[in-house]
């Protein structure tokens, strides 16, 4: 059996909440655009498109064109697709072109990149269905493998995905949970029937995603040759090397000047030539190809974030907990209202990024939080969010709902 | 009579109550034929000031004075927002030195009868002017370092300047009896050298009859049965807001339809947001942020409130309760405020008595009759709090000083 690299890239941008004060509550119901027609989010989308999506897609397209065995998987959120449709249709087209090759798989997830699984099953299913519909409409594919927001995962989620008919699910390959087991094999989640579990090889993934441009890193500069060499050393009998990372690794987290695109372009050739039996696979293909080696029991919630690998980046402090609690306390009346715009705004507020911006773990992991936040402090993020939440409440009250 | 008036800020380019008091005080004095030259540490346009001469001590163009740190005058840096919107930090000591130099120059060249200096930032300049010109110095205490540090000793350098100013001045004016007591107790001053002159406040007629609220959401929630409790001021330890939030939790437990509107910025901003979250009342506590005290949003805050609260640990005077009553809100103040010496028709509580604070807030929002009665009587009382009486006292102090010099 061949040994495969399973490259999986996550593509997402939230609808960031604009500067929104209490004077806007009850007056301005548009939380996400600075001016009619957009400014802030539009600017960010265009910047990321220019720095990352377009050059990365170009490089990936080239690899698909020149290397018949090159394959990969992506996940792309509904809220990003909406923004691309509005502000960067050429980027969406370039994703469609990639998918048209037949060698790019798209994963299932929540449309709004939310943590709703931990709050409401029915709303969770609604958002997953919305996402499936959107992917079918835009790309003509039906996702087979599930990824939850931030790779958050536990036994319950695996059981749900199993019953929902997904053939696979992914999460972080975190050693304290794996124990002696390696992430480079296929697994079966505990208490499930048919579904398979694939685990991120976080060391190799983070070498690219986080450490690539770090000049203090003893392995800097990282070349494709060196990277492939490590994969040989890692394990001769490995089934898959699961390289899971944010799409924005290419060009945004690691700037073009760091040589990240050259690395991306060079890597597949080195990989294929390093041994006879090496190839690339989409996640579905890997699941069809390999037998599960063991069953893995993960009762607690695991994510791919921070050194804790839990949900603490999103609900670790009381502000985050209050904000989430406030938002989901409106669940019933929002849905009952039947007002599509209101429901959609409520869902856009569920995007996990809003809560990530409120994270106060400033030091160590914190710096990465600060880099991604459009606000000067987690407190400002919280105030902004709550003011928008108050407006949502106002709209519900106007419709006659008890608030 | 020519007055050399030394102050640190004037509205609309100001951050706190002292600027408002200085402006209104000078206006009232000018109407009593005092000829005032007001020296500021920055230059700015004051289109509404035609009753006195405003002189910038430095050619620092300032669009708006910002108190970013919120630490009033004890912060090492003042920040200014210039006309182009850039924020600039200014080193406090250097800034003061320049101010002293300029004022000394004025005192040397100009003819003044009295030097009147407001709070510690201007004391060194006041002392220098007194030294050069031999004219009497009156220091006016709006707040002490003891107040600003919430009843602790505060910054020793500031204390020293205050100590010098108080001991070397010819006369001291305190804005309340409480402040006078602090000066006697904390700064070892003979009480006979201190006169208490309470602040007052006047409003523009047109401000009184504004319509339409800036707080659409709040107004709407009131129609849904919500009650609104407002606090407004710098978010510093002096203002006692952590106690207010603890009391707010007790209120929300009894009446979940209560909104706490917290207006202001300052060094406790983050701490208070966090505390509200920890107490589980984030949905009820709305952090409004900084609002300019001369704008309609500021007045509308009082208009939409069912109760205004000033739970200060230490407040030499405190003008905002008077603004609150003027614009429509009954008030709850701590007994540790100077204004409680002149305002009788209000709720009063010791700043540390959280349970009683919650009790009174609940009563105010639960019994409309109580609220109406206290508000109506406060409005009547307000008519008695006017500048006339205070100005008479100050003019009297000026005249006595002049006679003393003449002798």
XYZ file of N, CA and C in Angstrom, chain A residues 41-231:
573
model
N -14.620 44.675 6.130
C -14.489 43.280 5.729
C -14.095 43.170 4.259
N -14.635 44.072 3.476
C -14.295 44.063 2.053
C -12.792 44.273 1.854
N -12.275 45.229 2.609
C -10.842 45.520 2.503
C -10.010 44.308 2.912
N -10.414 43.652 3.997
C -9.655 42.497 4.478
C -9.718 41.353 3.472
N -10.922 41.093 2.957
C -11.072 40.011 1.970
C -10.194 40.276 0.752
N -10.201 41.529 0.303
C -9.406 41.842 -0.892
C -7.913 41.719 -0.603
N -7.532 42.094 0.604
C -6.120 41.981 0.984
C -5.698 40.515 1.044
N -6.517 39.701 1.718
C -6.170 38.282 1.848
C -6.207 37.603 0.478
N -7.148 38.021 -0.364
C -7.224 37.458 -1.718
C -5.933 37.728 -2.474
N -5.484 38.965 -2.347
C -4.301 39.385 -3.085
C -3.038 38.718 -2.541
N -2.963 38.638 -1.198
C -1.739 38.104 -0.589
C -1.705 36.591 -0.563
N -2.893 35.971 -0.436
C -2.900 34.535 -0.190
C -3.710 33.740 -1.214
N -5.006 33.991 -1.279
C -5.871 33.105 -2.060
C -5.458 33.021 -3.532
N -5.230 34.175 -4.141
C -4.922 34.138 -5.572
C -3.569 33.492 -5.874
N -2.492 33.935 -5.200
C -1.207 33.263 -5.493
C -1.187 31.786 -5.070
N -1.854 31.460 -3.958
C -1.855 30.061 -3.519
C -2.649 29.203 -4.501
N -3.787 29.701 -4.947
C -4.575 28.939 -5.911
C -3.831 28.767 -7.221
N -3.092 29.786 -7.580
C -2.314 29.690 -8.810
C -1.265 28.583 -8.679
N -0.592 28.574 -7.541
C 0.430 27.550 -7.304
C -0.200 26.161 -7.267
N -1.338 26.037 -6.601
C -2.000 24.733 -6.486
C -2.516 24.265 -7.855
N -3.040 25.223 -8.611
C -3.521 24.881 -9.954
C -2.358 24.353 -10.804
N -1.238 24.998 -10.676
C -0.060 24.579 -11.433
C 0.347 23.149 -11.037
N 0.296 22.881 -9.749
C 0.653 21.539 -9.273
C -0.336 20.497 -9.806
N -1.604 20.848 -9.822
C -2.620 19.913 -10.354
C -2.375 19.663 -11.838
N -1.999 20.726 -12.543
C -1.794 20.619 -13.993
C -0.567 19.783 -14.337
N 0.469 19.879 -13.491
C 1.747 19.259 -13.867
C 2.007 17.932 -13.162
N 1.263 17.663 -12.097
C 1.514 16.445 -11.339
C 0.213 15.662 -11.198
N 0.021 14.636 -11.985
C -1.278 13.946 -12.033
C -1.648 13.272 -10.709
N -0.689 13.055 -9.844
C -1.027 12.394 -8.574
C -1.302 13.387 -7.446
N -1.071 14.665 -7.720
C -1.267 15.667 -6.670
C -2.752 15.847 -6.366
N -3.103 15.728 -5.115
C -4.494 15.889 -4.666
C -4.488 16.556 -3.309
N -5.568 17.195 -2.984
C -5.676 17.735 -1.626
C -7.140 17.966 -1.265
N -7.365 18.362 -0.012
C -8.721 18.612 0.476
C -8.796 20.019 1.055
N -9.953 20.615 0.949
C -10.145 21.915 1.594
C -11.479 21.924 2.349
N -11.597 22.878 3.253
C -12.915 23.222 3.781
C -13.062 24.715 3.588
N -14.235 25.134 3.205
C -14.459 26.554 2.926
C -15.813 26.935 3.527
N -15.796 27.941 4.371
C -17.018 28.246 5.125
C -18.022 29.040 4.292
N -19.277 28.934 4.672
C -20.334 29.673 3.988
C -20.128 31.177 4.078
N -19.675 31.624 5.273
C -19.506 33.072 5.438
C -18.365 33.607 4.573
N -17.383 32.779 4.284
C -16.339 33.234 3.366
C -16.861 33.246 1.936
N -17.562 32.177 1.539
C -18.072 32.117 0.168
C -18.934 33.353 -0.118
N -19.776 33.721 0.859
C -20.613 34.922 0.681
C -19.761 36.154 0.412
N -18.682 36.284 1.170
C -17.844 37.476 1.025
C -17.106 37.455 -0.312
N -16.680 36.251 -0.732
C -16.013 36.152 -2.033
C -16.985 36.488 -3.152
N -18.227 36.034 -3.015
C -19.230 36.344 -4.039
C -19.413 37.850 -4.186
N -19.376 38.541 -3.038
C -19.585 39.992 -3.083
C -18.361 40.757 -3.559
N -17.190 40.371 -3.056
C -16.039 41.256 -3.199
C -14.871 40.676 -3.983
N -14.863 39.373 -4.189
C -13.717 38.791 -4.898
C -14.162 37.573 -5.707
N -15.080 37.776 -6.659
C -15.597 36.624 -7.426
C -14.494 35.877 -8.176
N -13.422 36.591 -8.513
C -12.337 35.916 -9.233
C -11.666 34.864 -8.346
N -11.668 35.101 -7.047
C -11.094 34.112 -6.129
C -11.988 32.876 -6.073
N -13.291 33.114 -5.994
C -14.215 31.988 -5.951
C -14.077 31.154 -7.221
N -13.931 31.840 -8.337
C -13.754 31.137 -9.605
C -12.491 30.282 -9.570
N -11.429 30.805 -8.992
C -10.179 30.032 -8.964
C -10.323 28.801 -8.075
N -11.145 28.897 -7.016
C -11.427 27.701 -6.214
C -12.250 26.695 -7.040
N -13.215 27.211 -7.789
C -14.035 26.318 -8.638
C -13.157 25.595 -9.653
N -12.185 26.321 -10.197
C -11.286 25.709 -11.174
C -10.493 24.571 -10.532
N -10.037 24.796 -9.303
C -9.294 23.744 -8.611
C -10.169 22.501 -8.447
N -11.404 22.752 -7.971
C -12.318 21.641 -7.698
C -12.675 20.904 -8.984
N -12.746 21.667 -10.100
C -13.111 21.062 -11.383
C -12.104 20.006 -11.829
N -10.903 20.020 -11.269
C -9.897 19.018 -11.624
C -10.330 17.624 -11.178
N -11.289 17.570 -10.243
C -11.716 16.269 -9.720
C -10.762 15.722 -8.677
N -9.739 16.464 -8.335
C -8.753 15.972 -7.370
C -8.695 16.840 -6.120
N -9.747 17.630 -5.925
C -9.826 18.450 -4.718
C -11.140 18.130 -4.008
N -11.026 17.676 -2.787
C -12.221 17.339 -2.004
C -12.605 18.512 -1.106
N -13.922 18.695 -0.902
C -14.378 19.722 0.042
C -15.045 19.045 1.232
N -14.677 19.490 2.414
C -15.209 18.897 3.645
C -16.496 19.587 4.101
N -17.240 18.870 4.912
C -18.452 19.421 5.517
C -18.093 20.139 6.810
N -18.901 21.164 7.162
C -18.729 21.877 8.434
C -19.944 22.765 8.639
N -19.907 23.610 9.651
C -21.013 24.550 9.834
C -20.819 25.734 8.894
N -21.914 26.202 8.332
C -21.882 27.316 7.391
C -21.219 28.533 8.018
N -21.506 28.758 9.296
C -21.084 30.004 9.951
C -19.837 29.861 10.807
N -19.151 28.705 10.685
C -17.915 28.517 11.438
C -18.176 28.766 12.925
N -19.189 28.075 13.445
C -19.624 28.341 14.812
C -19.268 27.188 15.746
N -19.484 27.434 17.029
C -19.284 26.405 18.045
C -20.635 25.868 18.513
N -21.622 25.970 17.624
C -22.999 25.665 18.007
C -23.194 24.207 18.412
N -22.316 23.322 17.959
C -22.473 21.907 18.357
C -22.567 21.773 19.872
N -21.849 22.648 20.574
C -21.806 22.553 22.034
C -22.983 23.262 22.709
N -23.871 23.837 21.896
C -25.003 24.575 22.467
C -26.365 24.041 22.013
N -26.470 23.663 20.749
C -27.773 23.205 20.262
C -27.611 22.268 19.069
N -28.119 21.032 19.194
C -28.006 20.066 18.098
C -28.844 20.491 16.900
N -30.044 20.998 17.154
C -30.909 21.333 16.013
C -30.318 22.491 15.216
N -29.839 23.503 15.912
C -29.246 24.638 15.203
C -27.951 24.203 14.503
N -27.206 23.335 15.141
C -25.991 22.786 14.533
C -26.329 22.098 13.209
N -27.343 21.258 13.251
C -27.713 20.540 12.025
C -28.193 21.496 10.941
N -28.878 22.545 11.362
C -29.340 23.538 10.382
C -28.143 24.185 9.684
N -27.113 24.502 10.461
C -25.951 25.174 9.868
C -25.131 24.224 8.991
N -25.089 22.954 9.367
C -24.379 21.972 8.541
C -25.137 21.776 7.218
N -26.454 21.736 7.313
C -27.271 21.580 6.109
C -27.106 22.786 5.184
N -27.099 23.974 5.775
C -26.896 25.189 4.971
C -25.573 25.126 4.223
N -24.564 24.647 4.921
C -23.235 24.575 4.302
C -23.236 23.567 3.157
N -23.841 22.398 3.397
C -23.883 21.367 2.348
C -24.568 21.910 1.108
N -25.689 22.614 1.347
C -26.439 23.182 0.230
C -25.582 24.172 -0.557
N -24.860 25.011 0.189
C -24.037 26.033 -0.458
C -22.920 25.388 -1.290
N -22.299 24.355 -0.736
C -21.215 23.681 -1.458
C -21.759 23.006 -2.715
N -22.951 22.421 -2.584
C -23.568 21.804 -3.776
C -23.862 22.860 -4.826
N -24.406 23.985 -4.394
C -24.756 25.042 -5.344
C -23.530 25.618 -6.039
N -22.489 25.868 -5.265
C -21.330 26.577 -5.813
C -20.365 25.624 -6.514
N -20.137 24.430 -5.918
C -19.094 23.542 -6.446
C -19.643 22.247 -7.053
N -20.920 21.961 -6.834
C -21.488 20.729 -7.363
C -20.977 19.474 -6.681
N -20.528 19.609 -5.429
C -20.033 18.454 -4.677
C -20.872 18.247 -3.423
N -20.912 17.024 -2.947
C -21.523 16.773 -1.637
C -20.441 16.261 -0.694
N -20.156 17.029 0.366
C -19.069 16.640 1.275
C -19.320 15.293 1.958
N -18.242 14.525 2.136
C -18.323 13.188 2.730
C -17.618 13.087 4.078
N -16.746 14.049 4.315
C -15.933 14.010 5.531
C -16.233 15.274 6.340
N -16.350 15.118 7.648
C -16.766 16.254 8.478
C -15.613 16.842 9.279
N -15.577 18.180 9.345
C -14.648 18.877 10.243
C -15.494 19.880 11.018
N -15.326 19.880 12.305
C -16.048 20.874 13.090
C -15.145 22.084 13.301
N -15.769 23.214 13.572
C -15.049 24.476 13.761
C -13.841 24.310 14.689
N -12.702 24.811 14.235
C -11.438 24.746 14.983
C -11.019 23.306 15.271
N -11.473 22.385 14.435
C -11.237 20.944 14.642
C -11.696 20.492 16.023
N -12.674 21.205 16.577
C -13.192 20.776 17.880
C -13.887 19.421 17.710
N -13.706 18.578 18.691
C -14.081 17.173 18.520
C -14.265 16.504 19.870
N -15.252 15.606 19.926
C -15.337 14.668 21.047
C -16.158 13.462 20.597
N -16.330 12.485 21.470
C -17.046 11.256 21.099
C -18.456 11.548 20.587
N -19.116 12.505 21.223
C -20.484 12.840 20.820
C -20.540 13.301 19.374
N -19.580 14.144 19.035
C -19.553 14.659 17.665
C -19.325 13.509 16.680
N -18.404 12.611 17.021
C -18.119 11.474 16.143
C -19.373 10.614 15.955
N -20.108 10.383 17.036
C -21.333 9.593 16.932
C -22.353 10.283 16.049
N -22.443 11.579 16.228
C -23.384 12.334 15.389
C -23.014 12.190 13.907
N -21.717 12.411 13.617
C -21.267 12.370 12.224
C -21.448 10.970 11.642
N -21.243 9.961 12.471
C -21.417 8.576 12.040
C -22.871 8.349 11.624
N -23.779 8.776 12.511
C -25.197 8.582 12.218
C -25.668 9.426 11.045
N -25.010 10.580 10.858
C -25.395 11.442 9.742
C -24.850 10.925 8.414
N -24.047 9.850 8.473
C -23.607 9.208 7.238
C -22.266 9.661 6.701
N -21.524 10.453 7.467
C -20.191 10.849 6.995
C -19.241 9.664 7.090
N -18.341 9.560 6.130
C -17.404 8.427 6.151
C -16.166 8.729 6.983
N -15.973 10.037 7.250
C -14.795 10.369 8.043
C -14.978 11.653 8.815
N -14.091 11.832 9.796
C -14.093 13.052 10.605
C -12.648 13.306 11.006
N -12.305 14.567 11.249
C -10.903 14.864 11.555
C -10.783 15.669 12.846
N -9.630 15.541 13.454
C -9.316 16.399 14.614
C -7.807 16.455 14.807
N -7.419 17.073 15.926
C -6.008 17.244 16.241
C -5.391 15.922 16.708
N -4.162 15.645 16.273
C -3.464 14.453 16.755
C -2.651 14.785 17.991
N -3.314 14.962 19.091
C -2.687 15.503 20.300
C -2.169 14.361 21.161
N -0.887 14.380 21.469
C -0.238 13.241 22.125
C -0.849 12.811 23.457
N -1.194 13.755 24.317
C -1.773 13.307 25.593
C -2.992 12.407 25.397
N -3.645 12.525 24.240
C -4.802 11.682 23.988
C -4.419 10.437 23.194
N -3.492 10.614 22.271
C -3.089 9.472 21.444
C -2.274 8.448 22.232
N -1.531 8.939 23.230
C -0.654 8.034 23.956
C 0.426 7.513 23.029
N 0.572 6.217 22.937
C 1.630 5.625 22.107
C 1.282 5.639 20.624
N 0.032 5.952 20.325
C -0.405 5.855 18.928
C 0.089 7.034 18.100
N 0.285 6.789 16.824
C 0.793 7.817 15.924
C -0.366 8.416 15.136
N -0.283 9.705 14.818
C -1.350 10.304 14.000
C -1.289 9.862 12.537
N -0.241 9.107 12.187
C -0.041 8.777 10.772
C -0.785 7.509 10.336
N -1.843 7.165 11.085
C -2.638 5.985 10.720
C -4.123 6.305 10.762
N -4.887 5.400 10.178
C -6.335 5.544 10.172
C -6.883 4.981 11.479
N -7.890 5.674 12.049
C -8.509 5.203 13.296
C -10.022 5.188 13.171
N -10.622 4.550 14.183
C -12.078 4.546 14.294
C -12.436 5.201 15.617
N -13.372 6.172 15.607
C -13.768 6.767 16.889
C -14.498 5.736 17.751
N -14.278 5.808 19.056
C -14.965 4.888 19.964
C -16.477 5.069 19.841
N -17.200 3.999 20.072
C -18.676 4.010 20.086
C -19.295 4.384 18.740
N -18.620 4.083 17.620
C -19.217 4.360 16.311
C -19.188 3.097 15.474
N -19.890 3.135 14.342
C -19.973 1.956 13.488
C -19.089 2.033 12.252
N -19.344 3.042 11.399
C -18.692 3.052 10.090
C -17.650 4.149 9.893
N -17.731 5.155 10.693
C -16.933 6.359 10.410
C -15.457 6.143 10.780
N -14.566 6.894 10.082
C -13.131 6.836 10.361
C -12.642 8.183 10.894
N -11.574 8.114 11.669
C -11.013 9.324 12.272
C -9.604 9.555 11.743
N -9.366 10.762 11.239
C -8.012 11.114 10.799
C -7.488 12.252 11.673
N -6.201 12.135 12.018
C -5.633 13.053 13.006
C -4.540 13.917 12.400
N -4.578 15.165 12.735
C -3.564 16.103 12.252
C -2.199 15.755 12.834
N -1.205 15.642 11.960
C 0.170 15.544 12.442
C 0.621 16.972 12.749
N 0.466 17.360 14.012
C 0.634 18.786 14.305
C 2.081 19.235 14.239
N 3.013 18.283 14.460
C 4.421 18.704 14.392
C 4.783 19.120 12.964
N 4.509 18.215 12.043
C 4.840 18.526 10.647
C 3.985 19.694 10.131
N 2.704 19.705 10.500
C 1.816 20.774 10.018
C 2.282 22.134 10.529
N 2.621 22.176 11.814
C 3.008 23.459 12.405
C 4.404 23.902 11.973
N 5.236 22.945 11.555
C 6.531 23.337 10.986
C 6.300 24.284 9.819
N 5.268 23.990 9.039
C 4.958 24.839 7.891
C 4.107 26.037 8.326
N 3.048 25.736 9.061
C 2.061 26.784 9.339
C 2.589 27.855 10.281
N 3.352 27.470 11.275
C 3.778 28.444 12.294
C 5.268 28.762 12.279
N 6.084 27.709 12.067
C 7.517 27.921 12.281
C 8.278 28.281 11.014
N 7.618 28.174 9.866
C 8.328 28.273 8.595
C 9.254 29.485 8.517
N 8.768 30.634 8.953
C 9.559 31.859 8.794
C 10.273 32.274 10.080
N 10.233 31.425 11.090
C 10.809 31.782 12.388
C 12.323 31.611 12.381
N 13.024 32.718 12.355
C 14.486 32.645 12.237
C 15.156 32.155 13.509
N 14.413 32.148 14.604
C 14.970 31.616 15.852
C 14.832 30.104 15.935
N 14.130 29.540 15.000
C 13.914 28.103 14.972
C 15.199 27.436 14.468
N 15.642 26.413 15.160
C 16.932 25.808 14.805
C 16.913 25.207 13.400
N 15.726 24.898 12.890
C 15.649 24.269 11.576
C 15.475 25.274 10.439
N 15.411 26.548 10.800
C 15.244 27.553 9.745
C 16.505 27.653 8.909
N 16.441 27.801 7.612
C 15.231 27.825 6.785
C 14.764 26.415 6.422
N 13.467 26.248 6.350
C 12.903 24.946 6.026
C 12.804 24.791 4.505
N 13.425 23.738 4.004
C 13.316 23.470 2.566
C 12.416 22.254 2.361
N 11.889 22.134 1.153
C 11.015 20.999 0.834
C 11.790 19.691 1.014
N 13.045 19.717 0.630
C 13.878 18.520 0.716
C 14.024 18.051 2.167
N 14.319 19.015 3.036
C 14.476 18.695 4.452
C 13.163 18.164 5.031
N 12.089 18.814 4.652
C 10.778 18.453 5.166
C 10.426 17.015 4.768
N 10.681 16.675 3.534
C 10.402 15.315 3.041
C 11.298 14.309 3.759
N 12.508 14.723 3.999
C 13.444 13.850 4.706
C 12.907 13.484 6.102
N 12.328 14.492 6.785
C 11.748 14.236 8.106
C 10.618 13.212 8.028
N 9.870 13.279 6.935
C 8.738 12.368 6.816
C 9.226 10.936 6.596
